[in-house]
Short mmCIF file of C-alpha atoms in Angstrom, two decimals:
data_model
loop_
_atom_site.label_atom_id
_atom_site.label_comp_id
_atom_site.label_asym_id
_atom_site.label_seq_id
_atom_site.Cartn_x
_atom_site.Cartn_y
_atom_site.Cartn_z
CA ALA A 1 -3.69 20.71 6.13
CA GLN A 2 -4.65 17.09 5.47
CA ALA A 3 -8.32 17.83 6.23
CA ASP A 4 -8.24 20.63 3.62
CA SER A 5 -6.90 18.28 0.92
CA ALA A 6 -9.61 15.74 1.75
CA LYS A 7 -12.24 18.42 1.16
CA ALA A 8 -10.81 19.31 -2.26
CA ILE A 9 -12.10 16.09 -3.88
CA PRO A 10 -15.36 14.98 -2.30
CA GLU A 11 -16.33 11.33 -2.26
CA PRO A 12 -18.79 10.25 -4.98
CA GLY A 13 -22.27 11.55 -4.28
CA TYR A 14 -21.06 14.29 -1.92
CA GLY A 15 -20.62 17.94 -2.81
CA ALA A 16 -20.91 19.59 -6.19
CA PRO A 17 -19.03 18.14 -9.17
CA PRO A 18 -16.10 20.18 -10.49
CA ALA A 19 -17.24 23.27 -12.41
CA ASN A 20 -14.98 22.73 -15.41
CA LEU A 21 -16.42 19.40 -16.60
CA ALA A 22 -16.78 19.13 -20.38
CA SER A 23 -20.37 19.08 -21.60
CA TRP A 24 -21.81 16.15 -23.52
CA GLY A 25 -22.04 18.31 -26.66
CA ILE A 26 -18.37 19.25 -26.67
CA ARG A 27 -17.39 15.64 -26.00
CA ALA A 28 -19.59 14.53 -28.89
CA GLY A 29 -17.92 17.12 -31.11
CA ALA A 30 -14.48 15.77 -30.18
CA LEU A 31 -15.66 12.23 -30.92
CA LEU A 32 -16.96 13.27 -34.33
CA LEU A 33 -13.66 14.97 -35.13
CA ASP A 34 -11.74 11.88 -34.05
CA GLY A 35 -13.98 9.80 -36.31
CA LEU A 36 -13.25 12.15 -39.20
CA PHE A 37 -9.49 11.92 -38.56
CA ALA A 38 -9.76 8.11 -38.44
CA LEU A 39 -11.66 8.06 -41.74
CA LEU A 40 -9.09 10.32 -43.39
CA VAL A 41 -6.27 8.05 -42.24
CA ALA A 42 -8.10 4.89 -43.43
CA LEU A 43 -9.18 6.36 -46.77
CA PRO A 44 -5.96 5.66 -48.72
CA GLY A 45 -6.10 1.96 -47.76
CA LEU A 46 -9.76 1.73 -48.71
CA ILE A 47 -9.11 3.43 -52.05
CA VAL A 48 -6.23 1.08 -52.86
CA LEU A 49 -8.33 -2.00 -52.00
CA ILE A 50 -11.25 -0.74 -54.09
CA ALA A 51 -8.86 -0.13 -57.00
CA ALA A 52 -7.41 -3.65 -56.62
CA PHE A 53 -10.81 -5.32 -56.79
CA ALA A 54 -12.25 -2.94 -59.39
CA SER A 55 -9.46 -3.88 -61.78
CA ALA A 56 -9.99 -7.62 -61.21
CA GLU A 57 -11.89 -9.84 -63.61
CA THR A 58 -14.86 -12.02 -62.81
CA GLU A 59 -15.91 -15.36 -64.25
CA THR A 60 -19.33 -16.95 -63.85
CA ASP A 61 -19.70 -20.69 -64.32
CA SER A 62 -22.76 -22.57 -65.58
CA ALA A 63 -24.11 -22.93 -62.03
CA GLY A 64 -24.14 -19.14 -61.64
CA THR A 65 -21.19 -18.98 -59.23
CA THR A 66 -19.07 -15.88 -59.78
CA THR A 67 -15.35 -16.01 -59.11
CA ILE A 68 -13.01 -13.03 -58.92
CA THR A 69 -9.78 -13.59 -60.85
CA ASN A 70 -6.68 -11.63 -61.75
CA VAL A 71 -6.70 -9.55 -58.59
CA ASN A 72 -3.61 -7.37 -58.25
CA GLY A 73 -2.00 -8.95 -55.18
CA GLY A 74 0.41 -6.08 -54.73
CA LEU A 75 -2.43 -3.57 -54.47
CA VAL A 76 -4.32 -5.82 -52.05
CA ALA A 77 -1.20 -6.13 -49.85
CA LEU A 78 -0.61 -2.36 -49.95
CA GLY A 79 -4.26 -1.70 -49.05
CA ILE A 80 -4.07 -4.10 -46.11
CA VAL A 81 -0.83 -2.52 -44.85
CA LEU A 82 -2.39 0.95 -45.09
CA LEU A 83 -5.47 -0.22 -43.17
CA LEU A 84 -3.24 -1.80 -40.50
CA LEU A 85 -1.44 1.53 -40.15
CA ALA A 86 -4.84 3.23 -39.80
CA THR A 87 -5.64 0.79 -36.99
CA VAL A 88 -2.36 1.66 -35.27
CA PHE A 89 -3.35 5.33 -35.61
CA GLN A 90 -6.66 4.54 -33.84
CA PHE A 91 -4.88 2.88 -30.93
CA TRP A 92 -2.45 5.79 -30.71
CA ASN A 93 -5.04 8.59 -30.95
CA TYR A 94 -7.99 7.15 -29.01
CA GLY A 95 -5.79 5.23 -26.61
CA TRP A 96 -2.20 6.14 -25.94
CA ARG A 97 -2.29 9.84 -26.87
CA ASN A 98 -5.59 10.34 -25.06
CA GLY A 99 -4.09 9.02 -21.84
CA SER A 100 -0.48 10.20 -22.08
CA ARG A 101 -1.18 13.72 -23.39
CA GLY A 102 -4.64 14.01 -21.89
CA CYS A 103 -6.34 14.45 -25.25
CA SER A 104 -7.03 12.79 -28.54
CA LEU A 105 -6.70 14.98 -31.63
CA GLY A 106 -10.45 15.72 -31.49
CA LYS A 107 -10.29 16.65 -27.80
CA GLN A 108 -7.33 18.92 -28.52
CA VAL A 109 -9.22 20.76 -31.28
CA VAL A 110 -12.29 21.42 -29.11
CA GLY A 111 -10.26 22.27 -26.00
CA ILE A 112 -11.01 19.44 -23.58
CA ARG A 113 -8.78 16.90 -21.89
CA LEU A 114 -8.86 13.61 -20.06
CA VAL A 115 -7.72 13.63 -16.42
CA SER A 116 -7.57 11.23 -13.52
CA GLU A 117 -10.50 11.83 -11.20
CA ALA A 118 -8.26 11.44 -8.15
CA THR A 119 -5.31 13.62 -9.18
CA ARG A 120 -6.71 15.86 -11.98
CA GLN A 121 -3.53 14.98 -13.93
CA ARG A 122 -3.18 13.10 -17.22
CA PRO A 123 -4.01 9.47 -16.47
CA GLY A 124 -1.21 7.96 -18.58
CA GLY A 125 -0.98 6.04 -21.83
CA TRP A 126 -1.90 2.66 -20.38
CA ILE A 127 -5.13 4.03 -18.89
CA GLY A 128 -5.92 5.62 -22.27
CA LEU A 129 -5.32 2.31 -24.04
CA GLY A 130 -7.40 0.50 -21.43
CA ARG A 131 -10.34 2.87 -21.93
CA PHE A 132 -10.15 2.40 -25.69
CA LEU A 133 -9.89 -1.39 -25.47
CA VAL A 134 -12.73 -1.71 -22.96
CA ARG A 135 -15.00 0.45 -25.12
CA THR A 136 -14.05 -1.44 -28.28
CA LEU A 137 -14.29 -4.94 -26.81
CA LEU A 138 -17.46 -4.41 -24.77
CA GLY A 139 -19.01 -2.64 -27.75
CA ALA A 140 -18.23 -5.64 -29.96
CA VAL A 141 -19.44 -8.20 -27.41
CA THR A 142 -22.74 -6.38 -26.80
CA GLY A 143 -23.42 -5.62 -30.46
CA GLY A 144 -22.80 -1.90 -29.93
CA VAL A 145 -25.16 -1.53 -26.96
CA TYR A 146 -22.30 -0.73 -24.57
CA THR A 147 -20.86 1.83 -27.00
CA ILE A 148 -24.16 3.67 -27.37
CA LEU A 149 -24.84 3.52 -23.63
CA THR A 150 -21.39 4.83 -22.68
CA TYR A 151 -21.63 7.69 -25.20
CA LEU A 152 -25.02 8.74 -23.80
CA TRP A 153 -24.18 8.22 -20.11
CA PRO A 154 -22.77 11.75 -19.55
CA LEU A 155 -26.21 13.20 -20.39
CA TRP A 156 -27.57 12.15 -16.98
CA ASP A 157 -24.41 11.55 -14.96
CA GLU A 158 -23.57 14.05 -12.19
CA LYS A 159 -19.90 14.13 -13.23
CA LYS A 160 -20.65 13.85 -16.97
CA GLN A 161 -18.69 10.58 -17.06
CA THR A 162 -18.99 7.79 -19.59
CA LEU A 163 -19.01 4.21 -18.34
CA ASP A 164 -15.36 4.02 -19.42
CA ASP A 165 -14.61 7.04 -17.23
CA LYS A 166 -16.25 5.33 -14.27
CA ILE A 167 -14.32 2.09 -14.84
CA PHE A 168 -10.95 3.86 -15.13
CA GLY A 169 -11.55 6.76 -12.71
CA THR A 170 -11.26 9.54 -15.29
CA LEU A 171 -13.03 12.80 -16.07
CA VAL A 172 -13.11 14.99 -19.17
CA VAL A 173 -12.63 18.67 -18.39
CA ARG A 174 -12.33 21.90 -20.32
CA ALA A 175 -8.65 22.63 -20.97
#
């Protein structure tokens, strides 16, 4: 019985990859939907900040330096709070929800889910947060090169994994 379970998940490079792996196109669609959800959540904060600065006054001195004055501090504070809440939403959706439920909102809409490569079960919230943080931090450190590379990696990878998937031992499969 133990030999049969060892055959169920072949070692990397051996045997065919699982048949239900999500294609790059469907993963890209989920990512675009998640981006749209993130924009919709951030939009109120952006609108409030734009309104705060649009209603401000400007003064230009004789040297040509322009100063913004009479900014509505309450609107600026509200805009910042709303943007912080949008950031929390990002961590929840791309990170915690993705790992604990096996799908971000975008993945749920297109019918794919994140699973542990070893167990084929949801990897857990901490793994989801780790994937999100690694992608975000390495993307920032490399000027976006890592982000682009990890998004394109499933195009040529046998298991259709991103670099984040490889680091955290996850797969994205059709639900």
